[in-house]
Structure formats: C-alpha cells, structure tokens
Amino acid sequence: MAVKIAVLKETRANEKRVALVPAVADKLSKLGAEIHMQAGAGDAVKLPDSAFKNVKFSADPIELVRDADVVASVQPPDASIVNAMKPGAILISFIYAHKEVELTRLLRDRHITTFAMELVPRITRAQAMDALSSQAALSGYYAALLGATHLARILPMMTTAVGSIRPARTLVMGLGVAGLQALATARRLGAMTEGYDVRPETKEQAESLGAKFVDTGVDARGAGGYARELTPEEKDKIAGVVTKHIQQADIIITTAAIPGRPSPKLISKAQVDGMKAGSVIIDLAAEGGGNCEYTQPGETIQVGQVTIVGPLNVPSMLGEHASELYAKNQLNLIELFVKEGGIRLDWTDEVIAKTALTHDGKIVNEAAQKIIGA
C-alpha cells in the first residue's frame, strides 16, 4: 500500500500557514505517497481545495489521521489528533518541547515518531530542510517593512525643490538569518544601515550587505550557531559601545533568540529613554519575552516618544510564501525516508537522528529529556 500522508488545517490563533502547497503535493505524489488533506487547510493563504490535484480531502481531522503513516502540520496538533494517530505513525511539525511538555509526553506514550522542525541540525546538508532559517528570512524582511510603516518619516534620502531629506538610520541587533535579511531589506529601501552581533564572524556578512558593523570587542559565540549567554561584565562593556548607536537610530530591529530560553535583553529601559523622539523598535524576539526590557509580546506600545512593536508569529503574516518555503522544507525531509513507496528510517543519518523528538516510546532528544525526563 502507498504511504498515506495527512495534512492538517491549522487551528491555533493567528496561524495562517499551511504545511502543503500544490507544487509540493505533486512532488510527494511522485514519491509514491497518497496525499490526504483537511478541507479548507489552505483557505487562509488563498489556496482553495480546488488548487490541489491528486489530493483527497476530508472535513474530519480525526478520521484523516486515523490510518495515516505521516501527519504534517505547521503548529503542534491538538492532543485529540495525537490520540487518534496509530502507534508508529510519523508526525512532522514545529513542536518546541519546552513549551509543549504534556503533548511531548503524549507523543512518547502513543509511540509516535516525531520530527520537530525546529530541531533540524544546522549543517550544510540539511539547509534545504531548515524551516527555522526559511521562516526567519521572511521575518527579517517583514521587520524592515514594519519599521518603515511605524516611522513618521521616509527611509531613503530624497532631494526636493525645497531641500534634501536625510536617509533614516536603521540598526539591526542580532545578525542571524532574520537580522541579515532585515539589513538587506532596509538597505534596499534606502536607509543607512548598521549591524550588531556578539559573534564577530558576522562582521563580514553585515559589511557585504553595505552595513557598518558595530564592534564591541566581545566574542560570544556559542554552540549550534547561536550566541551564548553573556556575563555581567560583558554586558556592561557592550552597553557602553552600543548605547550611542541605539540612541542615534531611527529604527532598531532586534532578532536575538535562544531556543528554549527567554530572549536575551539587548536594550535596557534606560537606553530606550534616551532614544530620539519618533524612533521605532521592532522586536522579533517577542515570542521569548523580547530583546527590549519594555517589549510587550503581541502589543505595539508607546514609551515616551518611542514606538515599540512586539509582533508574534511574523512568518504567518506572509503566509503564502511562508507556506511555500515550509512545505518545501518538509518535502526535503520526507524524501529522506519515503522511498520506493514505503517508509525507511535510517537512524544513522544525522538529519534523521537529530530532528527526531520522540520515537518508539522514548524521548530521543537530549535537551527535551532534561526538561521532561527520559
């Protein structure tokens, strides 16, 4: 029998993405898979059921997953969905076990093999499956647009009959995928750009995008491509250098997030209080509490004459392209184990092994084991 892949409709608030788009459905079919989808799953991104060919639709998500070999979604599914899945089935979605402790235990106890998209290792071979990076690139792009629309001035230099307008100054703090895309977008919009990161190797990347790099002399490179926690002394040293740049900026975009931990505070209340009137902070790390001490996740607030925006689930705001990239990430992962019309999991494959959260009644991710228990 063909491998049955079931794709769920997202039910969490403010989630517009879908885990499958028509072009990817066609490619999954060529793998020998039989594609089933919850009716209306693509409606939020203007993908009606009629846009999908060779896909069978069901209105009932419980019946949809009951005999599925692979279940795909963006956000973690409800417990009722997991309880309906057959033991040994595969779930592919974002999970974030530290936020979904009970669901992770249920996946373990139901003997579901879970591939958590946030766990895809950041190695060259896995780049095409790296959903964190694909979604972060869109977030960085949109952050620059959010900054521009909240600013009461234009970004580029403009010469008019009555004189010239100077370009706005944009500072991006945290030069991962999102930060670099924010720098590139702000630059394309005509802003003067500066980039800051505690990892000095990002200097060359920032400068390649036409930005000046704010060098503080602190090296905080950590494991897995993320920044490590800073010591109090390092924070003081950085603050002494960065404060001047913060208070000269018209737009600040912050992107520093550490998976499983609160977002590090990069901008203090005192630094905000000294910012220019009319300036804007776009805090992309709001999901983890924010990089700014004033940030209120999900809210846009005024602190004096400074606007602070703490958007949540930014990729969903660009749901069409976010869904397309995410679906391709999942396709590339599925291609590792759906072969010749069957499922063949190779646990010697680094991508398979490191992306797995649960398997065969066990939590197999080391970090999740520490949080939840083996």
PDB file of C-alpha atoms in Angstrom, residues 17 74-75 92-99 115-123 126-141 176-181 223-226 255 257-260 284 287 313-316 321-322 325-330 333 354-355 365:
ATOM      1  CA  ARG A  17       0.255  28.987   7.147  1.00  0.00           C
ATOM      2  CA  VAL A  74       2.905  23.754  10.982  1.00  0.00           C
ATOM      3  CA  GLN A  75       1.970  24.150  14.647  1.00  0.00           C
ATOM      4  CA  ILE A  92       6.237  16.372  11.271  1.00  0.00           C
ATOM      5  CA  SER A  93       5.673  19.880  12.659  1.00  0.00           C
ATOM      6  CA  PHE A  94       7.139  22.540  14.880  1.00  0.00           C
ATOM      7  CA  ILE A  95       6.826  21.303  18.472  1.00  0.00           C
ATOM      8  CA  TYR A  96       9.117  23.233  20.886  1.00  0.00           C
ATOM      9  CA  ALA A  97       9.049  20.599  23.620  1.00  0.00           C
ATOM     10  CA  HIS A  98       9.841  23.093  26.396  1.00  0.00           C
ATOM     11  CA  LYS A  99       6.503  24.802  25.650  1.00  0.00           C
ATOM     12  CA  PHE A 115      10.264  15.039  13.705  1.00  0.00           C
ATOM     13  CA  ALA A 116      10.306  18.543  15.197  1.00  0.00           C
ATOM     14  CA  MET A 117      11.151  21.068  12.502  1.00  0.00           C
ATOM     15  CA  GLU A 118      12.907  23.355  14.981  1.00  0.00           C
ATOM     16  CA  LEU A 119      15.425  20.557  15.637  1.00  0.00           C
ATOM     17  CA  VAL A 120      16.727  20.235  12.073  1.00  0.00           C
ATOM     18  CA  PRO A 121      20.510  20.398  12.530  1.00  0.00           C
ATOM     19  CA  ARG A 122      22.245  23.450  11.138  1.00  0.00           C
ATOM     20  CA  ILE A 123      24.614  21.589   8.843  1.00  0.00           C
ATOM     21  CA  ALA A 126      20.252  19.995   5.986  1.00  0.00           C
ATOM     22  CA  GLN A 127      19.910  23.569   4.722  1.00  0.00           C
ATOM     23  CA  ALA A 128      17.044  22.649   2.405  1.00  0.00           C
ATOM     24  CA  MET A 129      15.116  21.297   5.431  1.00  0.00           C
ATOM     25  CA  ASP A 130      15.926  24.156   7.819  1.00  0.00           C
ATOM     26  CA  ALA A 131      12.483  25.628   8.457  1.00  0.00           C
ATOM     27  CA  LEU A 132      13.764  27.956  11.172  1.00  0.00           C
ATOM     28  CA  SER A 133      16.001  29.675   8.624  1.00  0.00           C
ATOM     29  CA  SER A 134      13.435  29.801   5.829  1.00  0.00           C
ATOM     30  CA  GLN A 135      10.850  31.373   8.117  1.00  0.00           C
ATOM     31  CA  ALA A 136      13.395  33.695   9.754  1.00  0.00           C
ATOM     32  CA  ALA A 137      14.352  35.119   6.372  1.00  0.00           C
ATOM     33  CA  LEU A 138      10.753  36.191   5.840  1.00  0.00           C
ATOM     34  CA  SER A 139      10.572  37.622   9.368  1.00  0.00           C
ATOM     35  CA  GLY A 140      13.650  39.749   8.772  1.00  0.00           C
ATOM     36  CA  TYR A 141      12.224  41.095   5.530  1.00  0.00           C
ATOM     37  CA  GLY A 176      21.411  35.618  12.102  1.00  0.00           C
ATOM     38  CA  VAL A 177      19.233  34.815   9.099  1.00  0.00           C
ATOM     39  CA  ALA A 178      16.492  37.249  10.148  1.00  0.00           C
ATOM     40  CA  GLY A 179      18.896  40.035  11.013  1.00  0.00           C
ATOM     41  CA  LEU A 180      20.813  39.832   7.765  1.00  0.00           C
ATOM     42  CA  GLN A 181      17.594  39.833   5.763  1.00  0.00           C
ATOM     43  CA  ALA A 223      27.112  26.098  20.179  1.00  0.00           C
ATOM     44  CA  GLY A 224      24.952  25.340  17.151  1.00  0.00           C
ATOM     45  CA  GLY A 225      25.352  28.735  15.519  1.00  0.00           C
ATOM     46  CA  TYR A 226      23.666  30.610  18.370  1.00  0.00           C
ATOM     47  CA  THR A 255      16.318  39.364  16.408  1.00  0.00           C
ATOM     48  CA  ALA A 257      16.590  34.416  20.333  1.00  0.00           C
ATOM     49  CA  ILE A 258      17.935  31.334  22.108  1.00  0.00           C
ATOM     50  CA  PRO A 259      15.779  28.214  21.625  1.00  0.00           C
ATOM     51  CA  GLY A 260      14.248  27.010  24.870  1.00  0.00           C
ATOM     52  CA  LEU A 284      11.368  39.997  16.544  1.00  0.00           C
ATOM     53  CA  GLU A 287       7.905  35.273  21.358  1.00  0.00           C
ATOM     54  CA  ASN A 313       4.362  34.695  14.530  1.00  0.00           C
ATOM     55  CA  VAL A 314       5.694  37.084  11.902  1.00  0.00           C
ATOM     56  CA  PRO A 315       6.079  34.403   9.158  1.00  0.00           C
ATOM     57  CA  SER A 316       2.311  33.850   9.283  1.00  0.00           C
ATOM     58  CA  HIS A 321       5.419  32.435   0.796  1.00  0.00           C
ATOM     59  CA  ALA A 322       5.943  31.137   4.338  1.00  0.00           C
ATOM     60  CA  LEU A 325       9.028  27.543   1.893  1.00  0.00           C
ATOM     61  CA  TYR A 326       7.858  25.439   4.845  1.00  0.00           C
ATOM     62  CA  ALA A 327       6.236  22.863   2.569  1.00  0.00           C
ATOM     63  CA  LYS A 328       9.493  22.548   0.624  1.00  0.00           C
ATOM     64  CA  ASN A 329      11.427  22.124   3.886  1.00  0.00           C
ATOM     65  CA  GLN A 330       9.112  19.262   4.860  1.00  0.00           C
ATOM     66  CA  LEU A 333      12.878  15.880   4.986  1.00  0.00           C
ATOM     67  CA  LYS A 354      18.895  14.912  15.344  1.00  0.00           C
ATOM     68  CA  THR A 355      15.500  16.073  14.080  1.00  0.00           C
ATOM     69  CA  ASN A 365      16.203  14.464  22.004  1.00  0.00           C
TER      70      ASN A 365
END
